[in-house]
Short mmCIF file of C-alpha atoms in Angstrom, two decimals:
data_model
loop_
_atom_site.label_atom_id
_atom_site.label_comp_id
_atom_site.label_asym_id
_atom_site.label_seq_id
_atom_site.Cartn_x
_atom_site.Cartn_y
_atom_site.Cartn_z
CA MET C 1 0.00 0.00 0.00
CA ASP C 2 2.80 2.42 0.86
CA GLN C 3 4.52 1.84 -2.47
CA TRP C 4 1.30 2.20 -4.38
CA LEU C 5 0.44 5.50 -2.70
CA LEU C 6 3.99 6.74 -3.19
CA PHE C 7 3.64 6.05 -6.92
CA LEU C 8 0.30 7.88 -7.06
CA SER C 9 1.63 10.85 -5.12
CA ARG C 10 4.05 11.53 -7.98
CA LYS C 11 1.30 11.58 -10.61
CA ASP C 12 -0.58 14.71 -9.53
CA ILE C 13 -3.77 12.72 -8.87
CA LYS C 14 -6.93 14.74 -8.32
CA GLU C 15 -9.32 12.19 -6.83
CA LEU C 16 -8.57 9.45 -4.30
CA VAL C 17 -10.80 6.99 -2.42
CA LEU C 18 -9.34 4.62 0.19
CA MET C 19 -11.86 2.28 1.82
CA LEU C 20 -10.92 -0.68 3.98
CA ASP C 21 -13.26 -3.17 5.64
CA ALA C 22 -11.10 -4.35 8.50
CA ASN C 23 -7.82 -3.46 10.19
CA ARG C 24 -6.99 0.22 10.29
CA LEU C 25 -4.06 1.25 8.17
CA LYS C 26 -1.92 4.26 8.94
CA ILE C 27 -1.78 6.50 5.91
CA PRO C 28 1.79 7.02 4.70
CA SER C 29 2.99 10.61 4.77
CA CYS C 30 3.39 10.69 0.97
CA LEU C 31 -0.39 11.03 0.63
CA PHE C 32 -0.17 14.50 2.10
CA SER C 33 2.14 15.58 -0.70
CA CYS C 34 -0.68 15.16 -3.25
CA GLN C 35 -1.19 18.88 -3.62
CA LYS C 36 -3.44 18.58 -6.69
CA LEU C 37 -6.15 16.62 -4.89
CA THR C 38 -9.66 17.98 -5.35
CA SER C 39 -11.59 15.03 -3.83
CA LEU C 40 -10.50 12.74 -0.98
CA LYS C 41 -12.39 9.97 0.84
CA LEU C 42 -10.81 7.96 3.65
CA GLN C 43 -12.57 5.10 5.46
CA VAL C 44 -11.24 2.96 8.32
CA LEU C 45 -7.82 4.59 8.20
CA ASP C 46 -5.58 6.27 10.75
CA VAL C 47 -5.08 9.85 9.64
CA LYS C 48 -2.09 11.66 11.10
CA PRO C 49 -0.81 14.52 8.93
CA PRO C 50 2.94 15.17 9.22
CA LEU C 51 4.05 18.24 11.15
CA ARG C 52 5.16 19.99 7.96
CA PHE C 53 1.79 19.50 6.29
CA ARG C 54 0.06 22.79 5.45
CA GLY C 55 -3.06 21.46 3.76
CA PHE C 56 -4.47 20.59 0.35
CA PRO C 57 -4.72 23.88 -1.56
CA CYS C 58 -7.04 22.47 -4.28
CA LEU C 59 -9.28 20.16 -2.22
CA LYS C 60 -13.02 20.77 -2.61
CA TYR C 61 -14.51 17.53 -1.23
CA LEU C 62 -13.41 15.66 1.90
CA ASN C 63 -15.00 12.57 3.46
CA LEU C 64 -13.61 11.04 6.66
CA CYS C 65 -15.39 7.90 7.87
CA SER C 66 -14.86 5.41 10.70
CA GLY C 67 -11.17 6.09 11.07
CA SER C 68 -8.95 7.03 13.98
CA PHE C 69 -8.65 10.80 14.21
CA THR C 70 -7.80 13.40 16.80
CA ILE C 71 -9.94 16.50 16.76
CA GLU C 72 -6.82 18.65 16.37
CA ASP C 73 -5.76 16.76 13.25
CA ILE C 74 -9.21 17.13 11.69
CA GLU C 75 -9.49 20.83 12.47
CA ASN C 76 -6.00 21.48 11.12
CA LEU C 77 -6.75 19.45 8.01
CA ILE C 78 -9.92 21.39 7.29
CA SER C 79 -8.37 24.79 7.94
CA GLY C 80 -5.58 23.86 5.48
CA CYS C 81 -8.08 23.38 2.64
CA PRO C 82 -9.08 26.93 1.65
CA LEU C 83 -11.25 25.79 -1.30
CA LEU C 84 -13.16 23.10 0.63
CA GLU C 85 -16.86 23.20 -0.29
CA LYS C 86 -18.18 19.83 0.90
CA PHE C 87 -17.20 17.98 4.06
CA THR C 88 -18.60 14.68 5.37
CA PHE C 89 -17.47 13.29 8.71
CA THR C 90 -18.57 10.19 10.62
CA ASN C 91 -17.50 10.02 14.25
CA VAL C 92 -17.62 6.49 15.71
CA GLY C 93 -15.68 7.21 18.91
CA ASP C 94 -16.35 9.28 22.01
CA PRO C 95 -18.29 12.55 21.67
CA MET C 96 -16.15 15.29 20.12
CA CYS C 97 -15.91 19.00 20.69
CA PHE C 98 -15.84 20.05 17.09
CA ALA C 99 -15.09 23.44 15.50
CA ILE C 100 -15.10 23.86 11.73
CA HIS C 101 -13.05 26.71 10.27
CA SER C 102 -13.86 26.65 6.59
CA PRO C 103 -14.84 29.98 5.02
CA ASN C 104 -15.95 28.46 1.69
CA LEU C 105 -17.77 25.41 3.05
CA LYS C 106 -21.24 25.04 1.51
CA HIS C 107 -22.28 21.45 2.23
CA LEU C 108 -21.72 19.80 5.63
CA THR C 109 -22.72 16.26 6.66
CA LEU C 110 -22.03 15.00 10.20
CA ASN C 111 -22.84 11.60 11.72
CA GLY C 112 -22.24 10.48 15.29
CA ASP C 113 -21.82 12.04 18.71
CA PHE C 114 -20.64 15.59 19.29
CA SER C 115 -20.47 17.23 22.70
CA ASN C 116 -19.97 20.63 21.10
CA LEU C 117 -20.43 21.83 17.55
CA ASN C 118 -19.12 25.24 16.53
CA LEU C 119 -19.92 26.36 13.00
CA GLU C 120 -19.23 30.03 13.59
CA HIS C 121 -16.40 30.14 11.04
CA SER C 122 -18.36 28.49 8.21
CA PRO C 123 -20.65 31.36 7.20
CA LEU C 124 -21.43 30.17 3.65
CA LEU C 125 -23.19 26.93 4.58
CA ASP C 126 -25.99 26.18 2.17
CA VAL C 127 -26.78 22.56 3.11
CA LEU C 128 -26.53 21.06 6.59
CA ARG C 129 -27.13 17.37 7.31
CA MET C 130 -26.67 15.94 10.82
CA ASP C 131 -27.42 12.47 12.13
CA PHE C 132 -26.91 12.53 15.89
CA GLY C 133 -25.90 9.55 17.99
CA ALA C 134 -27.15 8.51 21.40
CA GLN C 135 -24.66 10.64 23.35
CA ALA C 136 -25.10 13.86 21.40
CA TRP C 137 -27.36 15.47 23.98
CA GLU C 138 -25.33 14.75 27.11
CA SER C 139 -24.84 18.48 27.68
CA SER C 140 -26.55 21.71 26.70
CA VAL C 141 -23.58 22.95 24.68
CA LEU C 142 -24.93 21.80 21.34
CA MET C 143 -27.93 24.08 21.51
CA LYS C 144 -25.76 27.16 21.06
CA VAL C 145 -25.78 28.45 17.50
CA PRO C 146 -23.42 31.44 17.53
CA VAL C 147 -24.14 33.05 14.17
CA THR C 148 -26.91 33.67 11.69
CA TYR C 149 -26.73 31.46 8.59
CA ASP C 150 -28.11 33.73 5.91
CA ARG C 151 -27.20 31.27 3.11
CA LEU C 152 -28.49 28.10 4.76
CA LYS C 153 -31.41 26.84 2.66
CA PHE C 154 -31.54 23.09 3.42
CA ILE C 155 -31.42 21.41 6.84
CA ASP C 156 -31.65 17.65 7.41
CA LEU C 157 -31.61 16.56 11.07
CA GLN C 158 -31.75 12.89 12.06
CA GLY C 159 -31.68 11.32 15.50
CA ILE C 160 -33.81 14.01 17.14
CA ASN C 161 -35.58 13.03 20.36
CA TYR C 162 -38.60 15.33 20.52
CA GLU C 163 -38.98 14.71 24.26
CA GLU C 164 -35.38 15.63 25.11
CA ARG C 165 -35.01 19.29 26.01
CA ASN C 166 -31.45 19.71 24.76
CA ALA C 167 -32.38 18.17 21.42
CA VAL C 168 -35.37 20.39 20.74
CA LEU C 169 -33.50 23.46 21.98
CA TYR C 170 -30.84 22.78 19.36
CA VAL C 171 -33.48 22.44 16.64
CA LEU C 172 -35.12 25.66 17.84
CA HIS C 173 -31.91 27.69 17.91
CA LEU C 174 -30.79 26.37 14.54
CA ILE C 175 -33.99 27.20 12.67
CA LEU C 176 -34.25 30.61 14.33
CA HIS C 177 -30.76 31.40 13.01
CA SER C 178 -31.54 30.28 9.46
CA PRO C 179 -33.79 33.06 8.12
CA ASN C 180 -33.64 31.90 4.48
CA LEU C 181 -34.42 28.23 5.11
CA GLN C 182 -36.33 26.65 2.21
CA GLU C 183 -36.30 22.91 2.96
CA LEU C 184 -36.43 21.07 6.29
CA GLU C 185 -36.26 17.32 6.90
CA ILE C 186 -36.34 15.79 10.38
CA GLY C 187 -36.23 12.18 11.54
CA PRO C 188 -36.52 10.82 15.09
CA ALA C 189 -33.98 9.12 17.30
CA ASP C 190 -33.94 5.31 17.25
CA PHE C 191 -32.82 5.12 20.88
CA GLU C 192 -34.34 5.94 24.24
CA SER C 193 -33.35 9.16 25.98
CA SER C 194 -31.21 8.72 29.07
CA HIS C 195 -32.28 12.10 30.47
CA ASP C 196 -35.23 13.32 32.46
CA LYS C 197 -35.22 16.81 30.90
CA ALA C 198 -38.63 16.34 29.38
CA VAL C 199 -40.29 18.83 27.05
CA ASP C 200 -43.95 19.71 27.56
CA LEU C 201 -46.40 20.13 24.71
CA GLU C 202 -46.41 23.94 24.95
CA PHE C 203 -42.67 24.22 24.37
CA TRP C 204 -42.73 25.58 20.81
CA GLU C 205 -45.32 28.27 21.31
CA ARG C 206 -43.79 29.31 24.63
CA GLU C 207 -40.11 29.39 23.63
CA CYS C 208 -40.34 30.90 20.13
CA PRO C 209 -40.64 34.62 19.41
CA THR C 210 -44.27 35.47 18.83
CA ASP C 211 -43.51 37.30 15.58
CA PHE C 212 -41.25 34.63 14.07
CA THR C 213 -42.15 33.10 10.71
CA PHE C 214 -40.44 30.80 8.22
CA LYS C 215 -40.52 33.38 5.46
CA HIS C 216 -38.98 31.17 2.76
CA LEU C 217 -39.79 27.61 3.89
CA LYS C 218 -41.43 25.69 1.04
CA PHE C 219 -40.84 21.99 1.75
CA VAL C 220 -40.99 20.03 5.02
CA GLU C 221 -40.66 16.30 5.55
CA MET C 222 -41.11 14.73 8.97
CA PHE C 223 -40.98 10.95 9.12
CA GLY C 224 -41.17 8.36 11.85
CA LEU C 225 -43.18 10.66 14.14
CA PRO C 226 -43.18 8.74 17.43
CA ASN C 227 -45.37 10.79 19.78
CA LYS C 228 -47.45 13.87 20.51
CA ASN C 229 -44.41 16.08 21.07
CA CYS C 230 -43.30 15.86 17.45
CA VAL C 231 -46.87 16.55 16.28
CA GLU C 232 -46.72 19.78 18.25
CA PHE C 233 -43.58 20.78 16.35
CA LEU C 234 -45.37 20.00 13.09
CA LYS C 235 -48.26 22.19 14.23
CA TYR C 236 -45.87 25.02 14.99
CA VAL C 237 -44.22 24.83 11.54
CA LEU C 238 -47.59 24.74 9.75
CA GLY C 239 -48.76 27.83 11.60
CA ARG C 240 -45.58 29.82 10.95
CA SER C 241 -44.81 29.07 7.27
CA PRO C 242 -46.71 31.45 4.97
CA VAL C 243 -45.20 30.18 1.69
CA LEU C 244 -45.10 26.47 2.53
CA GLU C 245 -46.00 24.31 -0.47
CA VAL C 246 -45.44 20.71 0.65
CA MET C 247 -45.66 19.04 4.06
CA ARG C 248 -44.89 15.30 3.98
CA VAL C 249 -45.68 13.39 7.18
CA SER C 250 -45.00 9.80 8.21
CA PRO C 251 -46.01 8.49 11.67
CA HIS C 252 -43.91 5.89 13.43
CA GLY C 253 -45.12 2.30 13.24
CA ALA C 254 -45.73 2.29 16.98
CA TYR C 255 -47.65 5.57 17.02
CA ASN C 256 -51.04 5.13 18.67
CA GLY C 257 -53.95 6.30 16.56
CA LYS C 258 -52.42 7.08 13.17
CA MET C 259 -55.76 8.06 11.70
CA ASN C 260 -56.47 10.35 14.65
CA MET C 261 -53.11 12.00 14.15
CA ALA C 262 -53.79 12.52 10.46
CA ASN C 263 -57.19 14.07 11.18
CA GLU C 264 -55.64 16.28 13.83
CA VAL C 265 -52.89 17.49 11.50
CA LEU C 266 -55.37 18.26 8.73
CA HIS C 267 -57.27 20.53 11.12
CA PHE C 268 -54.22 22.49 12.28
CA ARG C 269 -54.11 26.17 11.38
CA ARG C 270 -52.07 26.78 8.22
CA ALA C 271 -50.24 30.00 7.51
CA SER C 272 -50.01 29.00 3.84
CA PRO C 273 -53.31 28.60 1.97
CA LYS C 274 -51.73 26.45 -0.76
CA VAL C 275 -49.81 23.91 1.31
CA ASP C 276 -50.31 20.27 0.29
CA ILE C 277 -50.16 17.86 3.25
CA THR C 278 -49.26 14.29 2.30
CA PHE C 279 -49.11 11.24 4.57
CA PHE C 280 -46.88 8.29 3.74
CA ASP C 281 -45.64 5.07 5.37
#
C-alpha cells in the first residue's frame, strides 16, 4: 500500500478513495504531498498529517469515515483546505468538541456524537445534514448556535428526540438562526433518551418569538413521528410558514392512533393557503 500510494503521489492525482473493511491502516505521509487533490475519501484509516503538512490547496470535497482521528488533526486538516466546499465526517468514537473553520464550506454532513459543535467560522453553509448519535445530547452545549446562517437553505436533522429538552433546543436555535431556510427534513432518534429533561407540549409556542415566521420555507418532511411532542412541532411549523407548499408526514409504526393523528394534523391552522399535506408510510 505504501509503495502504491507513493507512486500515485508523484502523478498529480486529483481524486482518491481509500476504503478498507477491517484493520486500520496508517496513511503514509506521501499522501499529504498530493497537492493537486480535489476530492479525498478515507474510510477505516488512521489519519495523522505530518508536522510539515500545510493542507491541500485544491481540495473541494473531503470525506472522513470510521477512522482514527484526533480532533486537532481534523481541524487542522480542514483549515488547510481553503477551497473546501463539501465535508462529510462520521465520528464512531467518544463525543467530540468540534469546530469547523472553513470559510468556503457550503455542504456539511455529520454523523455520530458531538459534545460541542461550533460552525461560527463556516458562514457560507448552504446545506446542513446531521445524524446525531445517542450521546449527542449529554450536555446543553450543542444548543448554542453562535451566528446567523443567511445562506443556509436546506437542513436535514436525524436522530432528534422530541422529548429531550437539549435536542429540541438545538433544533429551535438552529432554525431561528436560518432566516432563508427553504427545505427542512427531520427524523426521530432510534434510541431511548437517558435524560429526564422532558419537554412539555407547549414548548414551541412558549419558547419561540411570537412574531417569528419561516418566510422562505417551502418543503418540510417529517418521518417516523413517534409521539405527541413531534406533532406539536409539526403544528408550529404549519402555523408559521406562509409560503409552505409541501408538508410530507410519516407516523412511526408504533404511534397510537395514526388516523387520529392525520385528522388532527389536517385541522391544524395553516399559515399558507396552498400547502399540500401528504401522509406516507
